[in-house]
PDB file of C-alpha atoms in Angstrom:
ATOM      1  CA  MET A   1     108.493 143.974  91.691  1.00  0.00           C
ATOM      2  CA  LEU A   2     105.477 141.690  91.703  1.00  0.00           C
ATOM      3  CA  ARG A   3     105.593 138.483  89.773  1.00  0.00           C
ATOM      4  CA  PRO A   4     102.560 137.757  87.599  1.00  0.00           C
ATOM      5  CA  ILE A   5     100.502 134.857  88.868  1.00  0.00           C
ATOM      6  CA  GLY A   6      98.578 132.320  86.839  1.00  0.00           C
ATOM      7  CA  THR A   7      95.123 132.900  85.460  1.00  0.00           C
ATOM      8  CA  ASP A   8      93.623 131.120  88.433  1.00  0.00           C
ATOM      9  CA  GLY A   9      95.262 133.537  90.874  1.00  0.00           C
ATOM     10  CA  VAL A  10      97.252 130.805  92.580  1.00  0.00           C
ATOM     11  CA  GLY A  11     100.548 130.842  90.730  1.00  0.00           C
ATOM     12  CA  ASP A  12     102.862 127.874  90.532  1.00  0.00           C
ATOM     13  CA  VAL A  13     101.613 124.965  92.603  1.00  0.00           C
ATOM     14  CA  HIS A  14     103.479 121.708  92.843  1.00  0.00           C
ATOM     15  CA  SER A  15     101.850 118.496  93.964  1.00  0.00           C
ATOM     16  CA  PRO A  16     103.321 117.097  97.169  1.00  0.00           C
ATOM     17  CA  THR A  17     103.099 113.638  95.593  1.00  0.00           C
ATOM     18  CA  PRO A  18     104.335 113.942  92.034  1.00  0.00           C
ATOM     19  CA  ALA A  19     105.961 110.533  92.013  1.00  0.00           C
ATOM     20  CA  ALA A  20     102.781 108.668  92.939  1.00  0.00           C
ATOM     21  CA  GLU A  21     102.042 108.326  89.246  1.00  0.00           C
ATOM     22  CA  SER A  22     104.808 105.776  88.728  1.00  0.00           C
ATOM     23  CA  GLY A  23     104.437 102.145  89.674  1.00  0.00           C
ATOM     24  CA  PRO A  24     106.547  99.586  91.483  1.00  0.00           C
ATOM     25  CA  ILE A  25     106.773  97.124  88.616  1.00  0.00           C
ATOM     26  CA  SER A  26     107.941  97.478  85.062  1.00  0.00           C
ATOM     27  CA  THR A  27     105.688  98.528  82.224  1.00  0.00           C
ATOM     28  CA  ALA A  28     105.811  94.961  80.888  1.00  0.00           C
ATOM     29  CA  ALA A  29     104.708  93.649  84.287  1.00  0.00           C
ATOM     30  CA  ASP A  30     101.970  96.310  84.462  1.00  0.00           C
ATOM     31  CA  ALA A  31     100.441  94.681  81.401  1.00  0.00           C
ATOM     32  CA  ARG A  32     100.118  91.465  83.406  1.00  0.00           C
ATOM     33  CA  LEU A  33      97.858  93.006  86.053  1.00  0.00           C
ATOM     34  CA  SER A  34      94.282  91.744  85.983  1.00  0.00           C
ATOM     35  CA  ALA A  35      91.536  94.303  85.415  1.00  0.00           C
ATOM     36  CA  GLU A  36      90.648  94.051  89.115  1.00  0.00           C
ATOM     37  CA  LEU A  37      94.234  94.623  90.223  1.00  0.00           C
ATOM     38  CA  THR A  38      94.639  97.543  87.845  1.00  0.00           C
ATOM     39  CA  SER A  39      91.561  99.070  89.480  1.00  0.00           C
ATOM     40  CA  VAL A  40      93.010  98.336  92.937  1.00  0.00           C
ATOM     41  CA  VAL A  41      96.275 100.128  92.117  1.00  0.00           C
ATOM     42  CA  ALA A  42      94.407 103.128  90.705  1.00  0.00           C
ATOM     43  CA  GLY A  43      92.209 103.244  93.811  1.00  0.00           C
ATOM     44  CA  ALA A  44      95.223 103.023  96.139  1.00  0.00           C
ATOM     45  CA  ARG A  45      96.907 105.847  94.222  1.00  0.00           C
ATOM     46  CA  ARG A  46      93.804 108.053  94.513  1.00  0.00           C
ATOM     47  CA  ARG A  47      93.468 107.238  98.205  1.00  0.00           C
ATOM     48  CA  ALA A  48      97.109 108.136  98.903  1.00  0.00           C
ATOM     49  CA  LEU A  49      96.763 111.434  97.052  1.00  0.00           C
ATOM     50  CA  ARG A  50      93.462 112.274  98.768  1.00  0.00           C
ATOM     51  CA  ASP A  51      94.898 111.419 102.186  1.00  0.00           C
ATOM     52  CA  GLY A  52      97.908 113.640 101.557  1.00  0.00           C
ATOM     53  CA  ASP A  53     100.340 110.731 101.761  1.00  0.00           C
ATOM     54  CA  ARG A  54     103.506 110.875  99.707  1.00  0.00           C
ATOM     55  CA  HIS A  55     103.543 107.121  99.148  1.00  0.00           C
ATOM     56  CA  ILE A  56     101.081 104.361  98.402  1.00  0.00           C
ATOM     57  CA  ASP A  57     101.480 101.970 101.307  1.00  0.00           C
ATOM     58  CA  THR A  58     100.203  98.484 102.082  1.00  0.00           C
ATOM     59  CA  ALA A  59      97.170  99.827 103.958  1.00  0.00           C
ATOM     60  CA  HIS A  60      96.135 101.805 100.844  1.00  0.00           C
ATOM     61  CA  LEU A  61      96.463  98.605  98.817  1.00  0.00           C
ATOM     62  CA  LEU A  62      94.469  96.566 101.355  1.00  0.00           C
ATOM     63  CA  HIS A  63      91.729  99.197 101.479  1.00  0.00           C
ATOM     64  CA  SER A  64      91.446  99.265  97.696  1.00  0.00           C
ATOM     65  CA  LEU A  65      91.527  95.445  97.477  1.00  0.00           C
ATOM     66  CA  LEU A  66      88.618  95.176  99.893  1.00  0.00           C
ATOM     67  CA  GLU A  67      86.595  97.763  97.992  1.00  0.00           C
ATOM     68  CA  SER A  68      87.347  96.593  94.466  1.00  0.00           C
ATOM     69  CA  ASP A  69      87.991  92.872  94.312  1.00  0.00           C
ATOM     70  CA  PRO A  70      85.191  90.391  95.085  1.00  0.00           C
ATOM     71  CA  GLY A  71      87.700  87.521  94.777  1.00  0.00           C
ATOM     72  CA  VAL A  72      89.550  88.956  97.769  1.00  0.00           C
ATOM     73  CA  ARG A  73      86.440  89.601  99.870  1.00  0.00           C
ATOM     74  CA  VAL A  74      85.336  85.949  99.713  1.00  0.00           C
ATOM     75  CA  LEU A  75      88.477  84.944 101.632  1.00  0.00           C
ATOM     76  CA  PHE A  76      87.246  86.744 104.757  1.00  0.00           C
ATOM     77  CA  SER A  77      84.673  85.454 107.200  1.00  0.00           C
ATOM     78  CA  SER A  78      81.430  87.247 107.948  1.00  0.00           C
ATOM     79  CA  GLY A  79      81.942  90.674 109.472  1.00  0.00           C
ATOM     80  CA  GLN A  80      85.697  90.857 108.905  1.00  0.00           C
ATOM     81  CA  VAL A  81      85.471  93.040 105.799  1.00  0.00           C
ATOM     82  CA  ALA A  82      83.270  95.561 107.612  1.00  0.00           C
ATOM     83  CA  ARG A  83      85.685  95.709 110.580  1.00  0.00           C
ATOM     84  CA  LEU A  84      88.664  96.099 108.264  1.00  0.00           C
ATOM     85  CA  LEU A  85      87.025  98.870 106.284  1.00  0.00           C
ATOM     86  CA  GLY A  86      86.128 100.582 109.573  1.00  0.00           C
ATOM     87  CA  TYR A  87      89.788 100.709 110.631  1.00  0.00           C
ATOM     88  CA  LEU A  88      90.886 101.819 107.189  1.00  0.00           C
ATOM     89  CA  VAL A  89      88.300 104.605 106.996  1.00  0.00           C
ATOM     90  CA  GLN A  90      89.366 105.832 110.441  1.00  0.00           C
ATOM     91  CA  ARG A  91      92.914 105.974 109.164  1.00  0.00           C
ATOM     92  CA  SER A  92      91.936 107.898 106.036  1.00  0.00           C
ATOM     93  CA  ILE A  93      90.150 110.587 108.040  1.00  0.00           C
ATOM     94  CA  GLY A  94      93.114 110.994 110.362  1.00  0.00           C
ATOM     95  CA  TYR A  95      91.710 109.123 113.355  1.00  0.00           C
ATOM     96  CA  GLY A  96      92.881 105.821 114.754  1.00  0.00           C
ATOM     97  CA  LEU A  97      95.922 104.424 113.009  1.00  0.00           C
ATOM     98  CA  GLN A  98      98.419 107.292 112.741  1.00  0.00           C
ATOM     99  CA  TRP A  99     100.731 106.815 109.772  1.00  0.00           C
ATOM    100  CA  GLN A 100     100.184 109.940 107.719  1.00  0.00           C
ATOM    101  CA  GLY A 101     103.384 111.611 106.681  1.00  0.00           C
ATOM    102  CA  THR A 102     105.614 108.588 107.317  1.00  0.00           C
ATOM    103  CA  VAL A 103     107.075 106.146 104.835  1.00  0.00           C
ATOM    104  CA  GLU A 104     106.282 102.517 105.485  1.00  0.00           C
ATOM    105  CA  ASP A 105     109.355 100.317 105.662  1.00  0.00           C
ATOM    106  CA  SER A 106     108.774  97.208 107.671  1.00  0.00           C
ATOM    107  CA  GLY A 107     112.229  95.824 106.997  1.00  0.00           C
ATOM    108  CA  ALA A 108     110.637  92.397 106.603  1.00  0.00           C
ATOM    109  CA  VAL A 109     111.078  92.296 102.844  1.00  0.00           C
ATOM    110  CA  PRO A 110     114.053  93.362 100.765  1.00  0.00           C
ATOM    111  CA  LEU A 111     113.800  97.010  99.820  1.00  0.00           C
ATOM    112  CA  VAL A 112     112.757  97.720  96.284  1.00  0.00           C
ATOM    113  CA  ARG A 113     114.688 100.817  95.284  1.00  0.00           C
ATOM    114  CA  ASP A 114     113.715 103.589  92.890  1.00  0.00           C
ATOM    115  CA  GLN A 115     109.988 103.107  93.314  1.00  0.00           C
ATOM    116  CA  ALA A 116     109.000 106.706  93.770  1.00  0.00           C
ATOM    117  CA  GLY A 117     105.470 107.098  95.031  1.00  0.00           C
ATOM    118  CA  TRP A 118     105.390 103.665  96.670  1.00  0.00           C
ATOM    119  CA  SER A 119     106.472 102.661 100.159  1.00  0.00           C
ATOM    120  CA  PRO A 120     109.181  99.997 100.124  1.00  0.00           C
ATOM    121  CA  ALA A 121     106.738  97.489 101.646  1.00  0.00           C
ATOM    122  CA  ALA A 122     104.048  98.234  99.033  1.00  0.00           C
ATOM    123  CA  ALA A 123     106.514  97.988  96.155  1.00  0.00           C
ATOM    124  CA  GLY A 124     107.814  94.715  97.609  1.00  0.00           C
ATOM    125  CA  ALA A 125     104.266  93.378  97.885  1.00  0.00           C
ATOM    126  CA  MET A 126     103.574  94.174  94.237  1.00  0.00           C
ATOM    127  CA  GLU A 127     106.758  92.367  93.209  1.00  0.00           C
ATOM    128  CA  ALA A 128     105.876  89.392  95.453  1.00  0.00           C
ATOM    129  CA  ALA A 129     102.388  89.261  93.893  1.00  0.00           C
ATOM    130  CA  LEU A 130     104.013  89.008  90.463  1.00  0.00           C
ATOM    131  CA  VAL A 131     106.257  86.183  91.684  1.00  0.00           C
ATOM    132  CA  ARG A 132     103.248  84.371  93.196  1.00  0.00           C
ATOM    133  CA  ALA A 133     101.338  84.623  89.919  1.00  0.00           C
ATOM    134  CA  ASP A 134     104.361  83.247  88.075  1.00  0.00           C
ATOM    135  CA  GLY A 135     104.516  80.373  90.571  1.00  0.00           C
ATOM    136  CA  ARG A 136     100.890  79.555  89.837  1.00  0.00           C
ATOM    137  CA  GLY A 137     101.599  79.645  86.116  1.00  0.00           C
ATOM    138  CA  ALA A 138      99.133  82.499  85.729  1.00  0.00           C
ATOM    139  CA  ARG A 139      99.398  85.001  82.911  1.00  0.00           C
ATOM    140  CA  GLN A 140      97.836  87.733  85.038  1.00  0.00           C
ATOM    141  CA  VAL A 141      98.500  88.926  88.573  1.00  0.00           C
ATOM    142  CA  GLY A 142      95.297  89.083  90.585  1.00  0.00           C
ATOM    143  CA  GLY A 143      94.070  90.646  93.774  1.00  0.00           C
ATOM    144  CA  VAL A 144      94.470  87.406  95.725  1.00  0.00           C
ATOM    145  CA  ASP A 145      98.146  87.348  94.717  1.00  0.00           C
ATOM    146  CA  LEU A 146      98.539  90.818  96.204  1.00  0.00           C
ATOM    147  CA  LEU A 147      96.552  89.949  99.341  1.00  0.00           C
ATOM    148  CA  VAL A 148      98.804  86.943  99.988  1.00  0.00           C
ATOM    149  CA  ALA A 149     101.898  89.086  99.439  1.00  0.00           C
ATOM    150  CA  LEU A 150     100.589  91.631 101.940  1.00  0.00           C
ATOM    151  CA  ALA A 151      99.667  88.955 104.499  1.00  0.00           C
ATOM    152  CA  ARG A 152     103.145  87.415 104.307  1.00  0.00           C
ATOM    153  CA  ASN A 153     104.820  90.616 105.519  1.00  0.00           C
ATOM    154  CA  ALA A 154     104.130  90.471 109.246  1.00  0.00           C
ATOM    155  CA  GLU A 155     105.584  93.952 109.780  1.00  0.00           C
ATOM    156  CA  CYS A 156     103.589  95.923 107.201  1.00  0.00           C
ATOM    157  CA  ARG A 157     100.712  98.308 107.872  1.00  0.00           C
ATOM    158  CA  ALA A 158      98.189  96.067 106.120  1.00  0.00           C
ATOM    159  CA  VAL A 159      98.975  93.237 108.552  1.00  0.00           C
ATOM    160  CA  GLU A 160      98.642  95.654 111.474  1.00  0.00           C
ATOM    161  CA  VAL A 161      95.149  96.520 110.241  1.00  0.00           C
ATOM    162  CA  LEU A 162      94.314  92.835 109.760  1.00  0.00           C
ATOM    163  CA  GLY A 163      95.411  92.130 113.333  1.00  0.00           C
ATOM    164  CA  ARG A 164      93.358  94.964 114.795  1.00  0.00           C
ATOM    165  CA  ALA A 165      90.296  93.612 113.006  1.00  0.00           C
ATOM    166  CA  GLY A 166      90.919  90.110 114.353  1.00  0.00           C
ATOM    167  CA  VAL A 167      91.978  88.624 111.024  1.00  0.00           C
ATOM    168  CA  ASP A 168      94.748  86.027 111.078  1.00  0.00           C
ATOM    169  CA  PRO A 169      97.081  86.638 108.100  1.00  0.00           C
ATOM    170  CA  LYS A 170      98.152  82.982 108.104  1.00  0.00           C
ATOM    171  CA  ALA A 171      94.517  81.916 107.777  1.00  0.00           C
ATOM    172  CA  LEU A 172      94.154  84.242 104.768  1.00  0.00           C
ATOM    173  CA  ILE A 173      97.217  82.719 103.146  1.00  0.00           C
ATOM    174  CA  ALA A 174      95.828  79.223 103.760  1.00  0.00           C
ATOM    175  CA  ALA A 175      92.399  80.202 102.389  1.00  0.00           C
ATOM    176  CA  ALA A 176      94.046  81.637  99.267  1.00  0.00           C
ATOM    177  CA  ALA A 177      96.006  78.412  98.755  1.00  0.00           C
ATOM    178  CA  THR A 178      92.774  76.430  98.515  1.00  0.00           C
ATOM    179  CA  ASP A 179      91.148  78.982  96.219  1.00  0.00           C
TER     180      ASP A 179
END
């Protein structure tokens, strides 16, 4: 017996990334994200879904930071943003950095559990950005907070991309400290 299919002729289709809608920090903490960082997270989520990745990872976050946050871009020297975006675009089209289909877990930061849709390293970076903002006495978490959190995890994908583009993560952290 044939089962009736939906009106679109496709039937039941389930997204391979249903959990990507949830975030790595609590709803109360979500309210503390700056407008720029909210845009960055939304962009990283869209990029992960478009790329067919099951998790938002640190490279998705870095890519979205570079595209969306002018406060982050000013921390890079001339030409570095273009090189970084070049590596990240190669990755998104399946050429160059080959991470698709794998979950990022650098092991360099404590695992943040129950963060469906986020790699452990990305969830840890979001939590570290919140802690950095608290340390600055800031009411909102900004893109620079997230960039510093990413740069501090020497084993994450974002730092691998930074290294391939000739960007020193320690220099970024130092530049952010003077900002």
